[in-house]
Coordinates of C-alpha atoms and ligand atoms in Angstrom, one line a residue:
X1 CA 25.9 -5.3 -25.7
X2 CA 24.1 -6.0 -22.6
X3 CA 20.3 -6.7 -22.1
X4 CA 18.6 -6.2 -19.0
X5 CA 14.6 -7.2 -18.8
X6 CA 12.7 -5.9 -16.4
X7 CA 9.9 -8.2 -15.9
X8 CA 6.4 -6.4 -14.6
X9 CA 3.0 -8.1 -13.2
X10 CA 1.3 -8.6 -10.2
X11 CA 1.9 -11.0 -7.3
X12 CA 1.3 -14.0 -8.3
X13 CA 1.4 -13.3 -12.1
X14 CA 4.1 -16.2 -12.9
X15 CA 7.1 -13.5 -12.9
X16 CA 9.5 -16.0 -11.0
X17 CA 7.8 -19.0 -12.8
X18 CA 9.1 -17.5 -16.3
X19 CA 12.5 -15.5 -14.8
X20 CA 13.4 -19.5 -14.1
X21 CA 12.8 -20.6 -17.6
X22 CA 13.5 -16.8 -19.6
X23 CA 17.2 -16.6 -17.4
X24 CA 18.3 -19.9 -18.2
X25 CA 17.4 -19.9 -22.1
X26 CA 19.1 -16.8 -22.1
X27 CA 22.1 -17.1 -19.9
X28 CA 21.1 -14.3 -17.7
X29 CA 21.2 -13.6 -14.0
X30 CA 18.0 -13.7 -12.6
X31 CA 18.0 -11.2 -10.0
X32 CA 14.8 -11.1 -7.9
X33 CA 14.4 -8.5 -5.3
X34 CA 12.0 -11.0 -2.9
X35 CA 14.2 -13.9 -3.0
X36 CA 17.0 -11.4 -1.8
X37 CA 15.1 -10.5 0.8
X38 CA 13.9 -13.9 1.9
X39 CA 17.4 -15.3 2.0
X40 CA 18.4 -12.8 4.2
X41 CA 15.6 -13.3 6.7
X42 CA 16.5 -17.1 6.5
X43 CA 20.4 -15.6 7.6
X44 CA 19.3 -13.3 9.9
X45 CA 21.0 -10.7 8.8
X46 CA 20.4 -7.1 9.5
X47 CA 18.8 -6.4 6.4
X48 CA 16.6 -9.3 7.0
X49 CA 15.8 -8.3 10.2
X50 CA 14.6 -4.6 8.3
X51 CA 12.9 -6.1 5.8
X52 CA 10.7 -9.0 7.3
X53 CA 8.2 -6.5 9.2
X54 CA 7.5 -4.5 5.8
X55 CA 6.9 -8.5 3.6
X56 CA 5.3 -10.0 6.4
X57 CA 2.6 -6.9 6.6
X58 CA 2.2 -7.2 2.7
X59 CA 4.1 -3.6 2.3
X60 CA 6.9 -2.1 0.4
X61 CA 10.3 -1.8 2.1
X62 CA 11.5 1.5 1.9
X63 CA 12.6 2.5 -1.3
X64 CA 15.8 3.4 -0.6
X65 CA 16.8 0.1 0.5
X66 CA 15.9 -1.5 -2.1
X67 CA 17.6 0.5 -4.6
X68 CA 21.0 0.2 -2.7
X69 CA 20.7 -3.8 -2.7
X70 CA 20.1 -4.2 -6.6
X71 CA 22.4 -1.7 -7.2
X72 CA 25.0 -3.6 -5.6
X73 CA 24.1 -7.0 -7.0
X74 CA 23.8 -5.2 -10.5
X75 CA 27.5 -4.4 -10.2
X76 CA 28.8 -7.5 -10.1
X77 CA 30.7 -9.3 -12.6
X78 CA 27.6 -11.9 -13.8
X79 CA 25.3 -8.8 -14.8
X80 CA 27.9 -7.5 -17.3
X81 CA 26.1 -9.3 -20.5
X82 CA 22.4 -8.0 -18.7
X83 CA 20.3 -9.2 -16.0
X84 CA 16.5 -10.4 -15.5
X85 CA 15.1 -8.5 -12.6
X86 CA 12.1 -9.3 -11.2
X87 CA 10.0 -7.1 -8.4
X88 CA 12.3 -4.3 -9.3
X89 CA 11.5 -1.9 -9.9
X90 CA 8.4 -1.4 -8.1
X91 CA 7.9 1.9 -7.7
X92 CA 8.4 5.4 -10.2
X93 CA 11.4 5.9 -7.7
X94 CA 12.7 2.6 -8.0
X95 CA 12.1 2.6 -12.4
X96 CA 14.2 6.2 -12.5
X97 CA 17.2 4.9 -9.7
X98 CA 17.5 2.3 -12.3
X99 CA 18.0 4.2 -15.3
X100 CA 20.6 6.2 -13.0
X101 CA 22.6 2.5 -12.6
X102 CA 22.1 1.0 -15.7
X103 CA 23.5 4.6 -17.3
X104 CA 26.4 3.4 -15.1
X105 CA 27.5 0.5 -16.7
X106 CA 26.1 2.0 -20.5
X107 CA 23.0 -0.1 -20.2
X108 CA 19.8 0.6 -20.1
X109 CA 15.9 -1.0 -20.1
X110 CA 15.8 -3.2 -23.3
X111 CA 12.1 -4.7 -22.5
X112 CA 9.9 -4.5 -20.2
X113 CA 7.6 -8.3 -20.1
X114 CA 4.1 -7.6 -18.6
X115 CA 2.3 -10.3 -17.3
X116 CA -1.2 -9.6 -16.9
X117 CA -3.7 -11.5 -14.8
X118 CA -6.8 -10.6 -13.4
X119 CA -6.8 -10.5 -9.8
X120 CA -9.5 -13.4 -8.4
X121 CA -7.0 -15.7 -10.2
X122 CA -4.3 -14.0 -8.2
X123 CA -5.1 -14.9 -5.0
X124 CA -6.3 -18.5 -5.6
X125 CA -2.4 -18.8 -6.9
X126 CA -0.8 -17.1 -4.2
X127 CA -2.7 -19.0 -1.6
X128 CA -2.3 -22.6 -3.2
X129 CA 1.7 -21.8 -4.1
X130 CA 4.3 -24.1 -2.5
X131 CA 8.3 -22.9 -2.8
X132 CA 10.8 -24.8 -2.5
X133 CA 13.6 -24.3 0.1
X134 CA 17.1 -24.6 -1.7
X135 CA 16.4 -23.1 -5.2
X136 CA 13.2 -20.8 -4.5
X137 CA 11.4 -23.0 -7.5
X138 CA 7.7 -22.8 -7.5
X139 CA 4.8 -25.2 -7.6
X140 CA 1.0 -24.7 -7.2
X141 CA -0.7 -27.3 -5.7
X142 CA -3.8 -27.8 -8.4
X143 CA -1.9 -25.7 -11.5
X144 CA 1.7 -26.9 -11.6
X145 CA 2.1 -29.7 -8.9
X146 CA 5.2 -31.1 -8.0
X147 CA 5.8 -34.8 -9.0
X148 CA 5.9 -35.6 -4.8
X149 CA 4.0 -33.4 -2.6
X150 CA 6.0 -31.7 -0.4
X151 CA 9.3 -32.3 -2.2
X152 CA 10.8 -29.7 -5.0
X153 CA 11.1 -31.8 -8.0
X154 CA 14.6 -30.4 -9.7
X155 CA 16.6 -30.3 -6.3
X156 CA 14.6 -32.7 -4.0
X157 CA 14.3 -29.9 -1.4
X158 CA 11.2 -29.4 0.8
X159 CA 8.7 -27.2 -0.1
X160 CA 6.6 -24.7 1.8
X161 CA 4.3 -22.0 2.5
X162 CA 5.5 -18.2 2.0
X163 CA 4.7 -16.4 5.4
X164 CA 3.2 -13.7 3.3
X165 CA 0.9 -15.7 1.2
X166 CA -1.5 -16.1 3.6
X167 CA -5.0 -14.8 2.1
X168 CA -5.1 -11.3 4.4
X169 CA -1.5 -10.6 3.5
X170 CA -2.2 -11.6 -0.3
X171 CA -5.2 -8.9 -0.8
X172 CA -3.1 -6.4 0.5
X173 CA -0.5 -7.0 -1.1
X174 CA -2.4 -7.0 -4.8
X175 CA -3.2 -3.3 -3.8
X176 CA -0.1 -1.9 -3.2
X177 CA 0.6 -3.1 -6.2
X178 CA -2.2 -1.3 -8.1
X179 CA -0.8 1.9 -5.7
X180 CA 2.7 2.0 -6.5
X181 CA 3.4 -0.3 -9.1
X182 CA 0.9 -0.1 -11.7
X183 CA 1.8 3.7 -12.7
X184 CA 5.4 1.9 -14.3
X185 CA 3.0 -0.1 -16.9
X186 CA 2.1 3.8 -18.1
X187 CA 5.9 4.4 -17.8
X188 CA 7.5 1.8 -19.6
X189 CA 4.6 1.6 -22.2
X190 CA 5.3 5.6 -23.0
X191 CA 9.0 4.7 -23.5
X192 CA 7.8 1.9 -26.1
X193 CA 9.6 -0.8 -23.9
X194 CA 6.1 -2.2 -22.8
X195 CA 5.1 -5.6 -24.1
X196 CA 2.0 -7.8 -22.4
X197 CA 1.5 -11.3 -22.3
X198 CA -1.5 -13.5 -21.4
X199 CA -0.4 -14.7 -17.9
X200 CA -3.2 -17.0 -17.8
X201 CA -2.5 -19.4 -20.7
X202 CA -0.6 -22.2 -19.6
X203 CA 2.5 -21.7 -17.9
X204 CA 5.0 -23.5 -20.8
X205 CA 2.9 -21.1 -23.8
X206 CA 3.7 -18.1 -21.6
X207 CA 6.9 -19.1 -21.7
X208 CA 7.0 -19.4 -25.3
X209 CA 5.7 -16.3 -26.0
X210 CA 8.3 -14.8 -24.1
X211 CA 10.7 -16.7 -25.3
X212 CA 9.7 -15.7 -29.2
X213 CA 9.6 -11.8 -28.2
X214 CA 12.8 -11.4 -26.1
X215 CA 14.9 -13.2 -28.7
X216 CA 13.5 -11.0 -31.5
X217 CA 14.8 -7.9 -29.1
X218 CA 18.2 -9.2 -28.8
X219 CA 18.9 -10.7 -32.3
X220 CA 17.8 -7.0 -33.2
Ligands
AP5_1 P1 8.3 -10.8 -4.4 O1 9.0 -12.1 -3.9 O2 8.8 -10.1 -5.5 O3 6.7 -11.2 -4.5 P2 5.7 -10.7 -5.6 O4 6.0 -9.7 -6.6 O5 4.5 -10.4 -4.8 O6 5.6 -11.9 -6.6 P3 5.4 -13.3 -6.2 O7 6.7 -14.0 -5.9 O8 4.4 -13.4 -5.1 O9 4.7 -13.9 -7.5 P4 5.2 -14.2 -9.0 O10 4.7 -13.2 -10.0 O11 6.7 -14.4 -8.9 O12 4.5 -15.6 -9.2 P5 5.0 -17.1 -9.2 O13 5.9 -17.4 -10.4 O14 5.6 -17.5 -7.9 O15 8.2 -9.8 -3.1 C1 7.8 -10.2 -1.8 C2 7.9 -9.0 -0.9 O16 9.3 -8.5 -0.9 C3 7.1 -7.8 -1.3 O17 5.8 -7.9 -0.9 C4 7.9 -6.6 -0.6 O18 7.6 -6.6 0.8 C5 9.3 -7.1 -0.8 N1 9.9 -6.6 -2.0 C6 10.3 -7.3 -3.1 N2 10.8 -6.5 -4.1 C7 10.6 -5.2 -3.6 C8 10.9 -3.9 -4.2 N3 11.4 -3.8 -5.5 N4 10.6 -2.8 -3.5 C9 10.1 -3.0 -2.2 N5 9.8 -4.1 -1.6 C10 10.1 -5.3 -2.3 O19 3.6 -17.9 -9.4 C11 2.6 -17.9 -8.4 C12 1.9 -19.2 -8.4 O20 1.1 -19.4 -9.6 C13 2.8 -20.4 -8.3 O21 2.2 -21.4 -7.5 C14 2.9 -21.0 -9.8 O22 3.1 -22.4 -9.8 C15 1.6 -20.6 -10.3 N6 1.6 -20.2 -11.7 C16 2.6 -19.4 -12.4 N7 2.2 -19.2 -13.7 C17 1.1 -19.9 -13.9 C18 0.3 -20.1 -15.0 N8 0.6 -19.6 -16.2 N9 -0.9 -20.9 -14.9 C19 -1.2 -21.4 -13.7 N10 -0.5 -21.3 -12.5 C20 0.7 -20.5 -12.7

């Protein structure tokens, strides 16, 4: 049977921090919407060419968009035992379109991980968050620094700054999120797939908390 996770929270909450840890336990994909988009700026592809004006301003890209590039990633051969997606969906349209897919391949939502985190500690992660280049890893520069500054400790790439982590870009983007995406913690918690975790404990006990729940879904 496959499981796909859907994993839900602000920006900033820790959702690529824990899809790292939560795909790799679990021998999942981890299929993240941003990072899709950021590699294809880095290309300069067409796509990335689309996309960059809507991340740079903090805004959605158009929904349509979206759904056609997840759908397409979601159909290939890794995502047949499940997938973790993170920053999709984003939007109702975007939570239904993927209902529509999943019913493709006989799958559907199995759990829907909500990190929750107030929003003053938000921005003081966004703004303080270092990425690394080859593997999209993140550190924080006081929570989670890396070992050498500057350098990604798992593949020795360099780290920097997200364009859109800049503090303007950062406010708005925490409210388009409580615009367009908080209406899918109503969603998926009406469905009974909704299940919250303290996203400000400590970044391994989130992890274990996680961990605990989404193995309790699978083993049934
Ligand atoms: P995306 O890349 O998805 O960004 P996001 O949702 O804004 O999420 P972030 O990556 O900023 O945060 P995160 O929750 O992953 O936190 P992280 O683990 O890094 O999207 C970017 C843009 O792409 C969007 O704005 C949009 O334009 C576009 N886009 C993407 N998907 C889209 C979609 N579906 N539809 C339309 N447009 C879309 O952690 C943050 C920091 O906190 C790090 O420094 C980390 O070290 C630290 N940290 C993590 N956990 C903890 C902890 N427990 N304690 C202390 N520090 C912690």
């Amino acid at each position: 049977m496959s499981v796909f996770i859907v994993l839900l929270g602000p920006p900033g909450a820790g959702k690529g921090t824990q899809a790292k840890v939560v795909s790799q336990r679990m021998g999942l994909p981890h299929i993240s919407s941003g990072e899709i988009y950021r590699e294809n700026i880095k290309n300069q592809t067409a796509l990335g060419k689309l996309a960059k004006g809507y991340i740079d301003r903090g805004e959605l890209v158009p929904d349509d968009v979206t759904i056609a590039i997840i759908q397409e990633r979601l159909s290939r051969p890794d995502c047949k035992p499940g997938a973790l997606l993170d920053g999709f969906p984003r939007t109702p349209a975007q939570a239904e379109a993927l209902e529509r897919i999943l019913l493709q391949f006989k799958g559907d939502v199995a759990i829907v991980p909500y990190i929750s985190v107030p929003e003053d500690v938000l921005v003081s992660r966004l703004i303080g968050r270092w990425t690394c280049r080859a593997g999209a890893h993140v550190f924080h520069e006081q929570f989670n620094p890396p070992q050498r500054t500057g350098t990604c400790d798992y593949d020795g790439s360099e780290l920097y700054q997200r364009d859109d982590d800049k503090f303007e870009t950062v406010s708005h983007r925490i409210s388009v999120y409580l615009q367009q995406t908080l209406p899918l913690i109503e969603y998926y918690k009406m469905q009974g797939k909704l299940f919250e975790v303290d996203g400000t404990l400590p970044i391994d006990q989130v992890s274990s908390v996680l961990l605990e729940e989404l193995s309790r879904i699978v083993t049934g």
